[in-house]
Amino acid sequence: MAQGRSDKLITALDIGSSKVCALIAEKTESGELNVLGTGQRESRGVRRGYVADMERTEVAIREAVEQAERIAGVNIEDVWAGFSAGGLVSRVASVEVELGGHRIEQSDIDDLLDAGRNSIDPEGRMVLHAQPTLYTLDDVRGVKKPLGLHADKLGVDIHVVAADSSPVRNLDLSVRSAHLAVKAIVASPIATGLACLSDEERELGVALVELGAGVTNVSLFAGGMLVGLAAIPYGGQDITDDIASAFGTRRSQAERIKCFYGSATTSPRDNHDMIDVAPMAGLEEGTEAQRITRAQLISVIRQRLDILSGEIAAALKQLGFAGPVGRQVVLTGGGAELKGIADYIQGVLGRAVRIGRPRGLLALPEAHAGPAFATMAGLALYAASNPVDLRGSDPGRLDTPRSSPTGLVHRLIAAFRSGY
């Protein structure tokens, strides 16, 4: 019998273009997250990360959450939802106040953060995250705890992630239509980075490429935070559609062929391995399945990968990911499960590439431990980290904070607006 809701419970909800998945976890006394239940349903109402059919999306959300509830034996009331559509923007802005050399008190820090919160104006976009990162004392950057130190000037870097308002509100409404409260809507790259990247990788610099079904998000991390974002309107579903079109079969059959026989790399046996492909209308009496070679299948896959990898390379260049050859790229998302994809992308980019799988959760089912579920795991980890947000005490508040500028924060406004 389902138990009542516990304050230690966290529910993550990843609403993607191919699947909706939910995860219920409980925070242990040691601070770790123990997975109690997971659920998954096919996503029929989401296109390229955007909600296109509210009713179908709501049904998939409700069924995925109910499945997780049954397995966990608990009832949940609210969720941390991921937002993975294009249109996300990430900026790091700075705000600074004069102190006159006195010892920094908590009230000084509070005033600084208030100045930052009241001045964020993303020009019509909706702020998903406005998080203080590192402080600056005079000219010394990277201070984590300024309390009790002396300085003439106290500053802080503020990491702001914003998105187009309407798609976020549609996602929010879909979740609420399933009779669930929204604790927060979290930018997918932030959540996925927590699940797949080490602290050192995020500090030294790493690119995270999320190969989703309908969207590929390319994000750059440095100094411990997300510093750049780009979205590519291609994903794993495009490869599936190419296979379905090339061989005249259904999408479901094309997806199965891609998963079982597909690869991004070639081998000498590809011309000899034969694959049966059912026609679009199905196998009627007296008809036979079409037979193709694995080489033919891989040729179709690589044609789409050539386009996608070129877009990824261009996005990384635009984001300024042009440092030493050793800087790593981490591939995750459902598309990262394609055989040989890491070697293929590594050959195109000329950089070390690894597959990013979710980590940091106890009792995560093996079926949900692959790269396709990294965002779901990351949402739970993000929630458990109790993130500080300058938008107020409620991290899920969806309104955009606005206020008239003050003399102390012109630098913040100028820095933020310059990026739009």
XYZ file of C-alpha atoms in Angstrom:
420
model
C 0.000 0.000 0.000
C 1.328 3.442 -0.940
C 2.675 5.501 1.924
C 2.202 9.199 2.415
C 4.595 11.776 1.121
C 7.913 12.279 2.927
C 9.887 15.518 3.035
C 12.945 13.476 2.077
C 11.394 12.344 -1.203
C 12.524 13.854 -4.503
C 10.749 13.202 -7.790
C 12.495 13.948 -11.091
C 10.514 14.198 -14.316
C 12.231 14.233 -17.714
C 9.825 15.118 -20.538
C 11.580 14.357 -23.803
C 10.684 13.978 -27.467
C 10.735 10.158 -27.393
C 9.980 9.288 -23.764
C 8.694 10.669 -20.485
C 10.453 9.174 -17.477
C 10.091 9.693 -13.745
C 12.306 8.819 -10.803
C 11.444 8.841 -7.102
C 14.387 8.938 -4.702
C 14.842 9.391 -0.984
C 17.662 11.290 0.663
C 19.450 9.099 3.176
C 20.874 10.231 6.515
C 24.320 10.363 4.893
C 23.015 12.693 2.176
C 23.030 10.117 -0.627
C 20.083 9.517 -2.923
C 18.455 6.096 -2.870
C 16.205 5.342 -5.841
C 12.828 3.938 -4.772
C 11.079 3.690 -8.129
C 11.203 4.658 -11.792
C 8.623 4.908 -14.558
C 8.690 5.411 -18.312
C 6.174 6.017 -21.084
C 6.415 6.813 -24.785
C 6.205 10.544 -25.464
C 3.640 11.343 -28.140
C 2.992 15.023 -27.506
C 6.496 16.541 -27.597
C 8.284 17.693 -30.769
C 11.916 18.863 -30.747
C 11.651 19.285 -26.975
C 8.536 21.482 -27.175
C 5.081 20.470 -25.942
C 2.984 20.192 -29.108
C 0.017 18.233 -27.720
C -0.913 19.100 -24.136
C -3.347 16.215 -23.634
C -0.995 13.481 -24.838
C 1.884 14.931 -22.829
C -0.236 15.080 -19.678
C -1.269 11.419 -20.090
C 2.348 10.284 -20.528
C 3.427 12.292 -17.470
C 0.655 10.847 -15.316
C 1.335 7.253 -16.394
C 5.119 7.514 -15.928
C 4.720 8.996 -12.444
C 2.065 6.450 -11.456
C 4.364 3.613 -12.513
C 7.181 5.051 -10.385
C 4.770 5.474 -7.462
C 3.650 1.838 -7.656
C 7.225 0.565 -7.636
C 8.267 2.939 -4.835
C 5.137 2.335 -2.767
C 4.685 6.056 -2.129
C 2.486 8.893 -3.329
C 4.156 12.068 -4.524
C 2.774 15.556 -4.941
C 5.480 17.589 -6.675
C 8.254 17.156 -9.208
C 11.455 18.731 -10.483
C 10.955 18.901 -14.249
C 13.599 19.243 -16.948
C 13.432 21.656 -19.877
C 15.432 20.510 -22.909
C 14.015 22.495 -25.824
C 16.051 24.991 -27.804
C 16.057 28.657 -26.887
C 18.018 28.296 -23.648
C 20.606 31.010 -23.036
C 23.311 31.053 -20.387
C 25.223 34.095 -19.194
C 27.590 34.865 -16.346
C 27.164 38.447 -15.122
C 28.817 40.339 -12.270
C 27.557 42.803 -9.677
C 29.751 44.812 -7.296
C 29.235 47.082 -4.259
C 31.549 49.457 -2.393
C 32.399 48.504 1.205
C 35.063 51.056 2.144
C 37.401 48.478 3.632
C 35.244 47.266 6.490
C 34.822 43.669 7.598
C 32.256 41.817 5.506
C 29.101 40.953 7.404
C 26.207 38.769 6.353
C 24.125 41.895 5.712
C 26.691 43.027 3.107
C 26.380 39.710 1.274
C 22.590 39.872 1.491
C 22.579 43.417 0.074
C 24.827 42.316 -2.791
C 22.579 39.381 -3.680
C 19.479 41.576 -3.381
C 21.040 44.000 -5.861
C 21.648 41.142 -8.251
C 18.176 39.665 -7.866
C 16.350 42.957 -8.337
C 18.236 43.906 -11.465
C 18.026 40.837 -13.685
C 16.152 41.808 -16.830
C 16.457 39.152 -19.538
C 14.326 41.204 -21.937
C 11.224 39.054 -22.091
C 12.778 35.673 -21.447
C 11.936 33.614 -18.394
C 14.681 33.103 -15.824
C 15.084 29.434 -14.885
C 18.225 29.871 -12.795
C 19.898 32.879 -11.186
C 22.579 31.425 -8.975
C 25.492 33.134 -7.205
C 28.738 31.295 -7.847
C 32.063 32.806 -6.723
C 32.737 36.112 -4.969
C 35.338 38.767 -5.739
C 37.182 40.734 -3.035
C 38.750 43.815 -4.639
C 40.728 42.154 -7.455
C 40.866 38.658 -5.956
C 38.460 36.362 -7.820
C 37.196 32.916 -6.910
C 36.405 33.498 -3.212
C 33.862 30.988 -1.904
C 33.241 32.407 1.598
C 33.795 36.171 1.923
C 32.149 36.462 5.368
C 34.502 37.997 7.960
C 37.129 39.198 5.462
C 38.000 42.845 4.752
C 37.596 44.474 1.322
C 37.018 47.815 -0.379
C 34.754 46.180 -2.991
C 32.652 43.032 -2.812
C 31.424 41.414 -6.001
C 29.751 38.199 -7.082
C 29.412 36.294 -10.351
C 25.805 35.390 -11.081
C 25.012 32.505 -13.384
C 21.729 33.155 -15.195
C 19.944 30.674 -17.447
C 16.851 31.924 -19.257
C 14.456 30.525 -21.834
C 11.646 31.646 -24.089
C 8.598 32.050 -21.891
C 5.845 30.208 -23.792
C 7.495 26.752 -24.085
C 8.349 26.809 -20.375
C 4.783 27.726 -19.432
C 3.418 24.967 -21.675
C 5.658 22.442 -19.939
C 4.589 23.764 -16.541
C 0.902 23.534 -17.491
C 1.312 19.960 -18.778
C 2.738 18.869 -15.429
C 0.061 20.684 -13.436
C -2.631 19.146 -15.657
C -1.397 15.768 -14.397
C -2.263 16.988 -10.867
C 1.350 17.529 -9.850
C 2.928 20.629 -8.362
C 6.109 21.940 -9.993
C 8.960 22.451 -7.537
C 11.166 23.840 -10.287
C 11.764 23.686 -14.014
C 15.443 22.978 -14.504
C 17.503 23.549 -17.650
C 18.389 20.077 -18.895
C 22.141 20.734 -19.427
C 22.577 21.802 -15.785
C 20.931 18.610 -14.540
C 22.688 16.355 -17.037
C 26.062 17.886 -16.201
C 25.581 16.986 -12.538
C 24.898 13.356 -13.426
C 27.640 12.848 -16.028
C 30.530 15.196 -15.266
C 33.018 15.165 -12.435
C 33.689 18.305 -10.395
C 37.168 18.467 -11.915
C 35.836 18.252 -15.470
C 33.394 21.093 -14.827
C 36.201 23.140 -13.275
C 38.871 22.617 -15.948
C 36.576 22.799 -18.956
C 34.486 20.188 -20.750
C 31.859 20.080 -23.480
C 28.667 18.125 -22.869
C 26.753 16.944 -25.935
C 23.256 15.613 -25.202
C 22.081 13.578 -28.186
C 18.343 13.598 -27.563
C 15.607 12.232 -29.784
C 14.584 15.568 -31.299
C 17.197 18.050 -30.068
C 20.954 17.911 -29.514
C 22.063 20.295 -26.771
C 25.713 21.350 -26.760
C 26.865 22.959 -23.519
C 30.216 24.181 -22.272
C 31.320 24.004 -18.641
C 34.269 25.895 -17.142
C 35.100 27.228 -13.714
C 32.577 24.827 -12.228
C 29.544 26.211 -14.070
C 27.662 26.192 -17.345
C 29.072 29.010 -19.472
C 27.658 28.407 -22.946
C 24.741 26.732 -24.688
C 23.711 25.852 -28.228
C 20.801 23.763 -29.519
C 20.770 21.746 -32.753
C 17.331 20.707 -34.090
C 18.439 17.162 -34.953
C 18.582 14.008 -32.889
C 18.212 10.271 -32.761
C 14.685 10.350 -34.198
C 16.040 11.838 -37.409
C 18.281 8.797 -37.863
C 15.279 6.555 -37.256
C 13.199 8.490 -39.800
C 16.001 8.270 -42.366
C 16.092 4.472 -41.942
C 12.297 4.212 -42.213
C 12.303 6.317 -45.374
C 15.274 4.610 -47.021
C 13.936 1.082 -46.562
C 10.180 1.689 -46.641
C 9.426 0.463 -43.132
C 7.623 1.741 -40.057
C 9.283 3.983 -37.505
C 8.968 1.334 -34.803
C 10.725 -1.212 -37.030
C 13.374 1.359 -38.017
C 14.060 2.119 -34.345
C 14.452 -1.582 -33.566
C 16.838 -2.073 -36.496
C 18.874 0.966 -35.442
C 19.205 -0.261 -31.859
C 20.017 -3.903 -32.665
C 22.084 -3.614 -35.841
C 23.026 0.039 -36.233
C 26.495 1.460 -35.763
C 28.420 4.646 -36.397
C 31.520 2.699 -37.428
C 32.094 0.127 -40.138
C 33.579 -3.373 -40.113
C 34.604 -5.889 -42.842
C 31.584 -8.077 -42.065
C 29.018 -5.365 -42.805
C 28.583 -6.422 -46.450
C 27.835 -10.018 -45.400
C 25.510 -9.493 -42.412
C 21.913 -9.504 -43.622
C 18.945 -7.808 -41.906
C 15.257 -8.536 -42.503
C 13.138 -5.379 -42.841
C 9.339 -5.615 -42.684
C 7.552 -3.411 -45.252
C 5.436 -0.416 -44.212
C 2.164 -2.346 -44.545
C 3.478 -5.297 -42.546
C 3.989 -8.878 -43.616
C 0.875 -10.057 -45.421
C 0.332 -13.634 -46.527
C 2.652 -14.507 -49.351
C 4.967 -11.497 -48.875
C 8.521 -11.595 -47.665
C 10.598 -9.182 -45.654
C 13.079 -7.050 -47.559
C 16.687 -8.030 -46.916
C 19.397 -5.421 -46.614
C 23.043 -5.592 -45.679
C 24.339 -4.054 -42.501
C 26.571 -1.898 -44.700
C 23.475 -0.347 -46.305
C 22.017 0.421 -42.867
C 25.238 1.990 -41.605
C 25.512 4.098 -44.752
C 22.122 5.695 -44.006
C 23.054 6.251 -40.354
C 26.363 7.886 -41.234
C 24.787 10.272 -43.715
C 22.750 11.800 -40.870
C 25.689 11.622 -38.463
C 27.832 13.552 -40.936
C 25.322 16.417 -40.764
C 24.896 16.219 -36.998
C 28.599 15.987 -36.199
C 29.293 18.979 -38.451
C 26.692 20.988 -36.522
C 28.242 19.885 -33.212
C 31.718 20.948 -34.369
C 30.361 24.336 -35.490
C 28.539 24.830 -32.165
C 31.670 24.038 -30.158
C 33.677 26.500 -32.230
C 31.033 29.194 -31.748
C 31.052 28.572 -27.981
C 34.815 29.050 -27.907
C 35.735 25.452 -27.165
C 39.048 25.738 -28.938
C 41.527 25.041 -26.167
C 44.088 22.244 -25.885
C 43.506 19.008 -27.747
C 43.087 17.252 -24.410
C 39.878 19.069 -23.553
C 37.241 16.412 -23.388
C 33.820 15.998 -24.936
C 31.220 13.924 -23.100
C 28.374 12.379 -25.120
C 25.122 11.483 -23.393
C 21.418 11.157 -24.148
C 19.667 8.320 -25.970
C 21.641 8.925 -29.167
C 24.854 8.148 -27.286
C 23.735 4.509 -27.038
C 24.383 3.972 -30.764
C 27.259 1.537 -31.183
C 30.558 3.215 -32.082
C 29.246 6.774 -31.675
C 32.065 7.898 -29.344
C 34.780 6.727 -31.753
C 32.975 8.366 -34.664
C 32.575 11.769 -32.949
C 36.145 11.581 -31.664
C 37.360 11.148 -35.236
C 35.346 14.146 -36.431
C 36.265 16.506 -33.588
C 39.826 15.350 -33.029
C 39.252 15.353 -29.251
C 38.911 12.782 -26.512
C 35.273 11.655 -26.331
C 33.615 9.477 -23.721
C 30.051 8.344 -23.061
C 28.442 10.005 -20.040
C 26.277 7.751 -17.871
C 24.376 8.795 -14.745
C 26.204 8.302 -11.470
C 25.779 9.308 -7.860
C 22.480 7.454 -7.225
C 22.028 4.321 -5.143
C 19.853 1.442 -6.424
C 19.338 2.954 -9.882
C 17.808 0.144 -12.012
C 20.110 -1.154 -14.740
C 17.446 -0.387 -17.351
C 17.633 3.291 -16.380
C 21.393 3.523 -15.849
C 22.336 4.346 -19.456
C 23.027 7.722 -21.073
C 19.381 8.039 -22.167
C 18.452 8.618 -18.517
C 21.224 11.020 -17.513
C 18.895 14.040 -17.359
C 16.414 12.205 -15.137
C 19.172 11.254 -12.689
C 20.648 14.742 -12.827
C 17.326 16.354 -11.929
C 17.235 14.316 -8.712
C 20.846 15.234 -7.910
C 20.116 18.912 -8.578
C 17.121 18.851 -6.262
C 19.142 17.127 -3.539
C 21.875 19.778 -3.760
C 19.414 22.354 -2.363
C 20.459 25.013 -4.894
C 20.572 28.679 -3.924
C 18.542 30.846 -6.284
C 18.388 34.638 -6.363
C 14.789 34.676 -7.545
C 13.583 34.170 -3.978
C 12.875 31.424 -1.511
C 10.857 29.453 -4.079
C 13.247 28.041 -6.720
C 10.310 27.077 -8.884
C 8.867 30.563 -9.202
C 8.224 31.146 -12.897
C 7.758 34.897 -12.982
C 10.655 36.996 -14.208
C 12.012 39.328 -11.512
C 12.131 42.939 -12.621
C 13.030 46.174 -10.938
C 14.314 49.607 -11.779
C 18.105 49.757 -12.006
C 20.185 51.282 -9.232
C 23.593 52.860 -9.480
C 25.231 49.881 -7.835
C 24.228 47.376 -10.471
C 24.760 49.013 -13.850
C 27.602 46.578 -14.438
C 25.289 43.592 -14.023
C 22.693 44.991 -16.398
C 25.263 45.924 -19.028
C 26.943 42.536 -18.850
C 23.686 40.628 -19.037
C 22.112 42.660 -21.827
C 25.255 42.553 -23.922
C 24.681 38.829 -24.373
C 21.213 39.243 -25.936
